[in-house]
Short mmCIF file of C-alpha atoms in Angstrom, two decimals:
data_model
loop_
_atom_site.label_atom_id
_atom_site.label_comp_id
_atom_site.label_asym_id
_atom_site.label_seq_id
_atom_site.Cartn_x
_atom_site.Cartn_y
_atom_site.Cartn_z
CA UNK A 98 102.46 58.99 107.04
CA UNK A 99 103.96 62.16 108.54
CA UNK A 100 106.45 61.73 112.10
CA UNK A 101 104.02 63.54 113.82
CA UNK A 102 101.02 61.57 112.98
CA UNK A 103 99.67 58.97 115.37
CA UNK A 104 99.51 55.18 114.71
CA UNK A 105 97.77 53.08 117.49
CA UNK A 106 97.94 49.19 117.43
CA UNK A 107 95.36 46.80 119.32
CA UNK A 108 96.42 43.53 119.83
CA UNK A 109 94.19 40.88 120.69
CA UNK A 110 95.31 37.19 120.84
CA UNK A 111 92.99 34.34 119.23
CA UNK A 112 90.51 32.69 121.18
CA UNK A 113 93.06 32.62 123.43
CA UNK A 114 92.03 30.75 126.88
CA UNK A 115 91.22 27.67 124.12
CA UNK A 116 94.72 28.26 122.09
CA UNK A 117 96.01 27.73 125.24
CA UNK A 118 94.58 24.56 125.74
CA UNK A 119 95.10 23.04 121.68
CA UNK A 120 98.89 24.02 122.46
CA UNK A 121 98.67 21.80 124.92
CA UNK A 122 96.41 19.25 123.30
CA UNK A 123 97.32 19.67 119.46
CA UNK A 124 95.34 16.93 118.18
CA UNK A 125 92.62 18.76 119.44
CA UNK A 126 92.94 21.05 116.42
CA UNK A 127 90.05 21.53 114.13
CA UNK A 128 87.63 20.54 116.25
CA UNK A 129 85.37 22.59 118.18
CA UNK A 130 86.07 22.31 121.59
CA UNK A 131 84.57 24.57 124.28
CA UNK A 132 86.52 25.81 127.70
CA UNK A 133 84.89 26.10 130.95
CA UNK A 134 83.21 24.71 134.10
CA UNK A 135 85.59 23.30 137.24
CA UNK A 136 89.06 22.40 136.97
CA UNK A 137 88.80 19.67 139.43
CA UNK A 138 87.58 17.51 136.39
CA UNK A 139 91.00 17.66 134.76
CA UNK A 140 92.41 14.80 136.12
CA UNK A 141 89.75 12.85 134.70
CA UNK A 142 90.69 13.01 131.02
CA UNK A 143 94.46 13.33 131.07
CA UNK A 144 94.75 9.76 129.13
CA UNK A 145 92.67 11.56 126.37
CA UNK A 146 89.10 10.50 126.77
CA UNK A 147 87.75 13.83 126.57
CA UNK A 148 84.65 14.70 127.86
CA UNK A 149 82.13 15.32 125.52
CA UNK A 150 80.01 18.79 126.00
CA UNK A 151 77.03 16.87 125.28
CA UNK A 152 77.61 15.23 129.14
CA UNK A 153 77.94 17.94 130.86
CA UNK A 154 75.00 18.67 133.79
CA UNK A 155 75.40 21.68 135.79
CA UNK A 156 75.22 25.74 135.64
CA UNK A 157 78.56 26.53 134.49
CA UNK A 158 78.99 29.20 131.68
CA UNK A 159 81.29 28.91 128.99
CA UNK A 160 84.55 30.63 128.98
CA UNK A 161 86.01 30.72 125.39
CA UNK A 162 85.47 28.46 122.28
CA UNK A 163 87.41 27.30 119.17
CA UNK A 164 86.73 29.08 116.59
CA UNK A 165 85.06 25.98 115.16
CA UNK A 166 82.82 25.47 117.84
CA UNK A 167 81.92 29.56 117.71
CA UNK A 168 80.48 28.61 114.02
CA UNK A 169 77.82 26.65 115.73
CA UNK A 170 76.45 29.75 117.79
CA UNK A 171 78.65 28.50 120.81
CA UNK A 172 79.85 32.19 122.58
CA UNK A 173 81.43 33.33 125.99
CA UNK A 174 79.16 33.61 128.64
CA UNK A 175 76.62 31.33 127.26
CA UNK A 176 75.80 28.75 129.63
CA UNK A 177 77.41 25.58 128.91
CA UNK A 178 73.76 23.46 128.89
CA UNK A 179 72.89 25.89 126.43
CA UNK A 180 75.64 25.10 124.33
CA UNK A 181 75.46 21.59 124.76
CA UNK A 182 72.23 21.64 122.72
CA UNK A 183 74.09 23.55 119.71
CA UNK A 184 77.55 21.14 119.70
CA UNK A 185 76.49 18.24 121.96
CA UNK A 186 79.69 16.46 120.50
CA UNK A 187 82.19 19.40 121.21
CA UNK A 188 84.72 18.61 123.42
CA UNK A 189 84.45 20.36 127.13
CA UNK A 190 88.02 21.12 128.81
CA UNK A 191 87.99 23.00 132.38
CA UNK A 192 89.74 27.02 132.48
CA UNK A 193 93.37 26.82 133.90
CA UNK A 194 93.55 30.82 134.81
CA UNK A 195 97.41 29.80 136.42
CA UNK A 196 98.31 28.85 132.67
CA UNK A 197 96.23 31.51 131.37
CA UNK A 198 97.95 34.54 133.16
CA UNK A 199 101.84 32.77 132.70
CA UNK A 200 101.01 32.95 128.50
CA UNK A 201 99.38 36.42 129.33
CA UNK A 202 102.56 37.39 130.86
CA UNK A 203 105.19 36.40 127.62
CA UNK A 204 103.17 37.36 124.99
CA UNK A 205 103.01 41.25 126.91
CA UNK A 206 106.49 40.85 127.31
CA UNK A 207 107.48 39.46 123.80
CA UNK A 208 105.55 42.84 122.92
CA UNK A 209 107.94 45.26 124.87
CA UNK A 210 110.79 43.75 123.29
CA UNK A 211 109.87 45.80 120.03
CA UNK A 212 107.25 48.06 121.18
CA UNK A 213 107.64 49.18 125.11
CA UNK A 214 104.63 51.64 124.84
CA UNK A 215 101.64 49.09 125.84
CA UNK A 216 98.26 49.94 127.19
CA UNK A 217 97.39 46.37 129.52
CA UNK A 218 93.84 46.07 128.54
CA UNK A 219 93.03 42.48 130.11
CA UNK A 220 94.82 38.95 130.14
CA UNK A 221 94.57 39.09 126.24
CA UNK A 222 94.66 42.01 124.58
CA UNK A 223 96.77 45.30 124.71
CA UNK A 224 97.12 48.60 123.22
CA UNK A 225 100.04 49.90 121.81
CA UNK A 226 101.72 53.09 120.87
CA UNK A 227 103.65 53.35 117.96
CA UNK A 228 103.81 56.97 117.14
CA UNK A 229 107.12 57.42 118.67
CA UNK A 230 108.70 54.35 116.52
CA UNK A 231 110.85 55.66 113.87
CA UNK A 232 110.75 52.55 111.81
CA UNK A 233 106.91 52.27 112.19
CA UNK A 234 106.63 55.54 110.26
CA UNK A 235 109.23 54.55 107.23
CA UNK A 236 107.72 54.19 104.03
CA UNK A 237 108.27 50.38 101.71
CA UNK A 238 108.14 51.07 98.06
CA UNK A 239 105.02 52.66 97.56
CA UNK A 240 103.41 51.81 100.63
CA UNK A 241 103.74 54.61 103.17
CA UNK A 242 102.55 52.77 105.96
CA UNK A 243 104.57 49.77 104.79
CA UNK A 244 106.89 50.24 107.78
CA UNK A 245 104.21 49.67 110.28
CA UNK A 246 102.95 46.83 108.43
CA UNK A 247 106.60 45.32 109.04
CA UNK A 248 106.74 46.28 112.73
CA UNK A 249 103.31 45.00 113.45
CA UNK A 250 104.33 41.81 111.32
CA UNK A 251 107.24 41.67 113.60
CA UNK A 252 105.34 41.73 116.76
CA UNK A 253 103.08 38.96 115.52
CA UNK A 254 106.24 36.82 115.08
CA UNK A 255 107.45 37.50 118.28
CA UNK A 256 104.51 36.42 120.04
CA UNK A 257 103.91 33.27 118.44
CA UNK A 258 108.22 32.65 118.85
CA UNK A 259 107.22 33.10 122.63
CA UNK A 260 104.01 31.28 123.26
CA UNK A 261 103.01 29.16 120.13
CA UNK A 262 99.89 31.66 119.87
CA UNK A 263 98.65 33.79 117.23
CA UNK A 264 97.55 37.25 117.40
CA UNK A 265 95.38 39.62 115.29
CA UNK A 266 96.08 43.71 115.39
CA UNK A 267 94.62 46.56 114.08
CA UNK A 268 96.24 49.58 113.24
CA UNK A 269 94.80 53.28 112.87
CA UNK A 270 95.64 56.79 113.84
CA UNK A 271 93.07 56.05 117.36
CA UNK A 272 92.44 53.74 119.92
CA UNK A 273 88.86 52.85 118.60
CA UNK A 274 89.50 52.44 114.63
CA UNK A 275 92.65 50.03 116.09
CA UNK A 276 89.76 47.69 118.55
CA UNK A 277 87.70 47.73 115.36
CA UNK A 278 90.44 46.61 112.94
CA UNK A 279 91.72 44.06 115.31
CA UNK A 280 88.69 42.18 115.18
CA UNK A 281 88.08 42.16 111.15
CA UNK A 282 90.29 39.78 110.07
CA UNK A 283 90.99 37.44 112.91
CA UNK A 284 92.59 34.89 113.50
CA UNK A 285 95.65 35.78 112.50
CA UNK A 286 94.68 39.12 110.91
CA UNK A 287 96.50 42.01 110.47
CA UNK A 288 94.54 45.09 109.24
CA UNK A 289 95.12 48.76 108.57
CA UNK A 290 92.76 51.56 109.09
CA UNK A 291 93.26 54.76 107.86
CA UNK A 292 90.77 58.34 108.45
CA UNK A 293 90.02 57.72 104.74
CA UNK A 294 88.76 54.05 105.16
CA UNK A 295 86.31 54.87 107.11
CA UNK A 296 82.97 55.03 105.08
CA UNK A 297 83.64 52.09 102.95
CA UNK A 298 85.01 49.71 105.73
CA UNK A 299 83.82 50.85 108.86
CA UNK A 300 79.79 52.24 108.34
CA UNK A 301 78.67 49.28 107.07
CA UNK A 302 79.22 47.96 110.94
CA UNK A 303 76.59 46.75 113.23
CA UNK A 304 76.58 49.80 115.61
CA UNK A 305 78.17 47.01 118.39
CA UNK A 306 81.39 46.97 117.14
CA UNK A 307 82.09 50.21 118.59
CA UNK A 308 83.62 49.33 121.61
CA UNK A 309 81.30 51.40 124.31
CA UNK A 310 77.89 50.63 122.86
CA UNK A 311 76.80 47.26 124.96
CA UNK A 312 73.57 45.35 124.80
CA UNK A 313 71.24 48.32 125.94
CA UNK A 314 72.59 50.81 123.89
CA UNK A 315 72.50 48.62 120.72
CA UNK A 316 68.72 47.41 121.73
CA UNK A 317 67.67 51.43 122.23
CA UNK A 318 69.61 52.66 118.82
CA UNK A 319 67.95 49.33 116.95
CA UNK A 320 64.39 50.20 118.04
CA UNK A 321 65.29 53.82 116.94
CA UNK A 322 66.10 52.50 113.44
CA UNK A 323 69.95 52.91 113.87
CA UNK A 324 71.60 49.26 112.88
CA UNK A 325 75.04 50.17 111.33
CA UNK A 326 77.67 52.56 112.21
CA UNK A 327 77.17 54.32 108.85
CA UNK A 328 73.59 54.94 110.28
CA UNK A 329 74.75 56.29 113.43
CA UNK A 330 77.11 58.66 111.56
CA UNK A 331 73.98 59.98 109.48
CA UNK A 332 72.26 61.12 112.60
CA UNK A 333 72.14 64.30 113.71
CA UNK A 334 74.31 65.15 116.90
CA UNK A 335 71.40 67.04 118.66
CA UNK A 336 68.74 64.37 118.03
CA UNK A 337 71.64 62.04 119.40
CA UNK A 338 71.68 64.28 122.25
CA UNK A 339 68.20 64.14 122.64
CA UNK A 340 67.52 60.44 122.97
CA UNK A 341 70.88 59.31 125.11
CA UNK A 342 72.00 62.52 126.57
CA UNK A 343 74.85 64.91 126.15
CA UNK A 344 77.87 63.08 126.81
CA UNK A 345 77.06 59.52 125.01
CA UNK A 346 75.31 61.54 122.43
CA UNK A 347 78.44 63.15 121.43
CA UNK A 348 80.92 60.14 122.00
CA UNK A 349 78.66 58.12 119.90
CA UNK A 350 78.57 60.78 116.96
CA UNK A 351 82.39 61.56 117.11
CA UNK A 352 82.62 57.30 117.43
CA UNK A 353 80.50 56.81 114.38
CA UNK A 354 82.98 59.14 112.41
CA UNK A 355 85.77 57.28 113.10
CA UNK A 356 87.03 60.02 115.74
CA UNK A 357 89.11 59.11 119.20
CA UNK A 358 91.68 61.12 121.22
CA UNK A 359 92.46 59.23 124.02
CA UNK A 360 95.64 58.47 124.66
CA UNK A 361 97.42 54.86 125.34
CA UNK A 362 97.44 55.01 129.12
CA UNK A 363 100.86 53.02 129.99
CA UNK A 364 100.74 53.24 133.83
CA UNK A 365 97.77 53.32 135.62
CA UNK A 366 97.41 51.93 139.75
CA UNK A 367 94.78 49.53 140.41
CA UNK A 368 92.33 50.06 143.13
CA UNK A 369 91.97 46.71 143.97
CA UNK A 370 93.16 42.75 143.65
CA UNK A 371 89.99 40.29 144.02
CA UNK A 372 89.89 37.00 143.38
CA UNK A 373 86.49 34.28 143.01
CA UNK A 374 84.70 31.57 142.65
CA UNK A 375 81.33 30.09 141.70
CA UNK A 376 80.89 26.67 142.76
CA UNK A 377 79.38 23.56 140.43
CA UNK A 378 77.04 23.16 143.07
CA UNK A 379 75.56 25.39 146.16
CA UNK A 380 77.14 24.64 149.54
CA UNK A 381 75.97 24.83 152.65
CA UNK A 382 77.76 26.47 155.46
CA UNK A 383 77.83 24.32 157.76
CA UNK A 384 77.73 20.60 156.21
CA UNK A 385 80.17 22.11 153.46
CA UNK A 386 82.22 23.68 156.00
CA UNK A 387 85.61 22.00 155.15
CA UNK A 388 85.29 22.45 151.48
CA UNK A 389 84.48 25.91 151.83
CA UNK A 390 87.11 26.80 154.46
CA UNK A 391 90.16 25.40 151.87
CA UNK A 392 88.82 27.37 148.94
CA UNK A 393 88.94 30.53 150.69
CA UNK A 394 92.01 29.20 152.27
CA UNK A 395 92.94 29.22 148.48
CA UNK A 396 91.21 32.48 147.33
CA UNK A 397 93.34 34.31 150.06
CA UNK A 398 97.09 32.58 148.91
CA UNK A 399 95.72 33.74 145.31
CA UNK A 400 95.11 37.37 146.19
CA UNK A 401 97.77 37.56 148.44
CA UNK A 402 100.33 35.68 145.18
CA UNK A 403 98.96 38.34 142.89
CA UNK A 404 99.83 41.41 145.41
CA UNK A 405 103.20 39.91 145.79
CA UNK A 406 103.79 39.66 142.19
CA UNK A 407 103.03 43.02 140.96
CA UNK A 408 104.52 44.62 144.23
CA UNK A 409 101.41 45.96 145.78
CA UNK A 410 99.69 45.76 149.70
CA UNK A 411 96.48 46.66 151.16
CA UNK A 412 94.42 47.59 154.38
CA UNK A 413 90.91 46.86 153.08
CA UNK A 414 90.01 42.98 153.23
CA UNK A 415 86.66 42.47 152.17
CA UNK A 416 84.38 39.29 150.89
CA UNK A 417 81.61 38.72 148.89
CA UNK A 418 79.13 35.90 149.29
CA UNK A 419 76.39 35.12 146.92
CA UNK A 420 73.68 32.56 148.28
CA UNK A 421 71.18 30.17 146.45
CA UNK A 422 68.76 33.05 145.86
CA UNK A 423 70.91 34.88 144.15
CA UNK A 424 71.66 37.43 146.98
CA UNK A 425 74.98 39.06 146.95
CA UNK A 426 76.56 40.46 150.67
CA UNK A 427 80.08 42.46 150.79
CA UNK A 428 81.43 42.93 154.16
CA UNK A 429 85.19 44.45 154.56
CA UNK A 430 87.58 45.43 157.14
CA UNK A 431 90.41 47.97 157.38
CA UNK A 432 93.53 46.67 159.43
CA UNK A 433 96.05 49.22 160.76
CA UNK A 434 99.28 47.89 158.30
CA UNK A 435 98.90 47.54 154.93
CA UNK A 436 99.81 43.60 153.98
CA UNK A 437 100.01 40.93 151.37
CA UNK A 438 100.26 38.40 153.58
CA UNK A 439 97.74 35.42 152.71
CA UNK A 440 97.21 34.52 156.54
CA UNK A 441 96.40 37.94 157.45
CA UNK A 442 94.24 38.26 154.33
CA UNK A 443 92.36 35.17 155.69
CA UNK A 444 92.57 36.35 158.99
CA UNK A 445 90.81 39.45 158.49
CA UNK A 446 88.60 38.24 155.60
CA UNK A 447 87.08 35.28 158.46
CA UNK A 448 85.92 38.08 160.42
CA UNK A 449 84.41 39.82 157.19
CA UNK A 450 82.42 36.28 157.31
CA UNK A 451 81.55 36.63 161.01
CA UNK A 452 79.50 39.66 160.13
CA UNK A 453 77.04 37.55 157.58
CA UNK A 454 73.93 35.74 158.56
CA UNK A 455 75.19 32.40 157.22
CA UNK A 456 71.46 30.87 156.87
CA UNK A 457 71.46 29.89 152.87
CA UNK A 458 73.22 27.83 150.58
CA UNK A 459 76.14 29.30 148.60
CA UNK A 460 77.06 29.28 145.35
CA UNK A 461 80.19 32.26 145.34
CA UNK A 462 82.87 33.16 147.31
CA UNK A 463 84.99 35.72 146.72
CA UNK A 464 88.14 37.87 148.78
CA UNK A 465 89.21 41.33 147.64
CA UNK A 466 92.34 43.87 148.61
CA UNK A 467 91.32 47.33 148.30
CA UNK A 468 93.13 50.48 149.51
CA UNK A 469 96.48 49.42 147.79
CA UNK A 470 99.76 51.14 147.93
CA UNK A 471 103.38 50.13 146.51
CA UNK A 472 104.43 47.66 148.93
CA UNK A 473 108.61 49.21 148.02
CA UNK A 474 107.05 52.71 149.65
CA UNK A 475 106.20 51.20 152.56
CA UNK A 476 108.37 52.93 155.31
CA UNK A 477 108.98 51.12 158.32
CA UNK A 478 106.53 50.70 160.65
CA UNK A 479 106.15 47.91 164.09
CA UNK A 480 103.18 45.50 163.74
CA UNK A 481 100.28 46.55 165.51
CA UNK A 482 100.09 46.04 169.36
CA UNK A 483 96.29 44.88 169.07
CA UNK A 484 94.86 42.24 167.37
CA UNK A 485 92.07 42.47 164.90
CA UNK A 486 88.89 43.30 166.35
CA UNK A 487 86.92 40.27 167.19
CA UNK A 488 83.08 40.89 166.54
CA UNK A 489 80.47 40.68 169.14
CA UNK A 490 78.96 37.79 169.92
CA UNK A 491 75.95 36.53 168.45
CA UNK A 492 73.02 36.48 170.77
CA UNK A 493 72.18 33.38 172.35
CA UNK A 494 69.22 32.25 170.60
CA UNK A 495 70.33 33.02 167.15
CA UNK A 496 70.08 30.27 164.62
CA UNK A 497 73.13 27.79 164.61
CA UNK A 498 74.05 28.57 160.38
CA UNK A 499 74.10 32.57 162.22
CA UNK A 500 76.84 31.98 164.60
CA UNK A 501 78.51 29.19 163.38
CA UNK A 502 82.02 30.56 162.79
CA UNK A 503 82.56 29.72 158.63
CA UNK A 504 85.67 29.07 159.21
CA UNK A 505 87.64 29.21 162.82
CA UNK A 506 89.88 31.97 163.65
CA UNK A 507 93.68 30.56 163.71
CA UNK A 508 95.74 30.99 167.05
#
């Protein structure tokens, strides 16, 4: 493979939120054991009675799955009484996100160490730009890409030497041959995709493993007779054109050929920090009041840890509720001084609440930090001589779950 040439690696670790939890729990191994539902069960199995799927009552969703509990139709997002009918047996442990995002953490930095070019696609998977590693491009016997086989060997290693996980990547001259690759071999896989393998590995594809074409666009290409990528490369680019438009119509041909020039973005801002929850069972604003006030208590030290962590503040506090019907309100507020503060987070996200009719059960709660900016370009500025703005109050003969504060305002 020439200098010049590009050579793109996607990493993605295995099942990881559940290889998290059998490093924990190795004699968990081999069986199929699904994560999800509320933490605040944990406590209950830490002698090793583990809680059997089959058990479980409530609307939780699954979050991951071992690989053997994926062999018995068991996949994220399912809801976990759904699965309970496929693997009744399976074990159930609850999602530890604090775990979760420390692993996420090493393995991105065990990464660096070799290759510092890295695209942060999610807590478990990356992008990653070798084109500018000489070794990467140095031919092995008769193998000219066997020097990117040994780098991306050597990242694999590294990983597992700093979180006891394994890994699959895929390597290709593009971003979306490298997704695709990743995903072929796992777990533990290690594949390489050239222009030329195209046809014989990559056509015979469901059209869904092209990262871009979801549910919808699957269902519409289906009906239209298009099941493979190999189809979707026979079609004509107008008639694509015709039937999804000219933009997807041309990503999808150029997609189906194996063709991709974005480049690995390594630095990008984020526009916001959110954090949320859905509760195991609705609350009600008012008899639940306590409960509700310490887990946005705890949303708010969550947001506001995050902020801290990657060095970033924000003036727009907002919340989202979603009530028993299935509504979903947003209310925010902009406060003079940008801040990653959790009490001023909370302070401005209870008057966010103020501003909701409070007169249904809930079942999410969620706090959110928009309008960020580096918190070490901050220049410096006095608080604010005013408070926040209190809202007006409610009239008179409103209803009690209307006006009743959701959680006081602190002195």
């Amino acid at each position: 493979m020439p200098p010049a040439s590009r050579l793109i690696a996607h990493l993605d670790m295995d099942a990881f939120y559940a290889s998290v939890e059998l490093l924990r729990r190795p004699e968990l191994r081999g069986r199929a054991v699904v994560v999800g539902g509320s933490r605040a069960r944990a406590a209950r199995f830490e002698d090793g009675h583990w809680p059997r799927l089959g058990d479980y009552a409530g609307r939780g969703v699954v979050t991951t799955a071992t690989y053997e509990a994926r062999a018995r139709g068991i996949h994220s997002g399912m809801g976990l009484m759904k699965a309970a009918a496929l693997a009744p047996d399976a074990v159930l442990l609850p999602a530890d996100f604090d775990e979760y995002r420390r692993l996420s953490r090493a393995f991105k930095e065990a990464v660096a160490e070799l290759a510092p070019a890295i695209e942060d696609r999610g807590i478990d998977e990356i992008y990653i730009d070798l084109s500018a590693e000489a070794r990467a491009h140095e031919p092995l016997g008769h193998d000219p890409l066997g020097g990117a086989r040994a780098l991306a060997q050597d990242i694999r290693n590294n990983v597992r030497a700093a979180t006891g996980l394994s890994c699959s990547i895929g390597l290709a001259p593009n971003k979306l041959l490298a997704k695709i690759g990743s995903d072929l071999e796992k777990p533990g896989g290690l594949t390489v995709l050239t222009a030329a393998d195209v046809p014989q590995r990559i056509w015979p594809l469901p059209v869904r493993r092209i990262n871009g074409i979801g549910p919808k666009a699957g269902a519409r290409l289906d009906a239209l007779g298009v099941q493979t990528i190999g189809d979707l490369a026979a079609c004509a680019p107008d008639w694509l054109v015709e039937h999804f438009g000219r933009t997807q119509g041309l990503w999808m041909h150029r997609s189906a050929h194996g063709l991709d020039d974005r480049p690995v973005v390594t630095h990008s801002d984020p526009v916001s920090m959110s954090r949320e929850t859905t509760f195991e069972r609705d609350l009600h604003p008012r008899h639940d009041r306590e409960q509700l006030g310490a887990l946005f208590t705890r949303l708010c030290e969550q947001v506001a840890a995050d902020l801290q962590r990657k060095g970033w503040v924000g003036r727009t506090i907002g919340i989202k509720l979603r009530f028993d019907d299935f509504r979903t309100v947003t209310r925010d507020l902009t406060i003079e001084l940008p801040t990653a503060d959790a009490a001023l987070i909370r302070r401005a996200g209870g008057l966010c609440l103020k501003r909701v009719s409070l007169n249904r059960r809930l079942r999410l709660l969620g706090v959110r930090v928009g309008t960020l900016s580096r918190a070490d370009a901050q220049p410096p500025r006095p608080r604010p001589k005013r408070p926040l703005p209190v809202p007006s109050p409610a009239p008179a003969d409103a209803p009690l779950t209307q006006t009743l504060p959701l959680f006081p305002d602190e002195s």
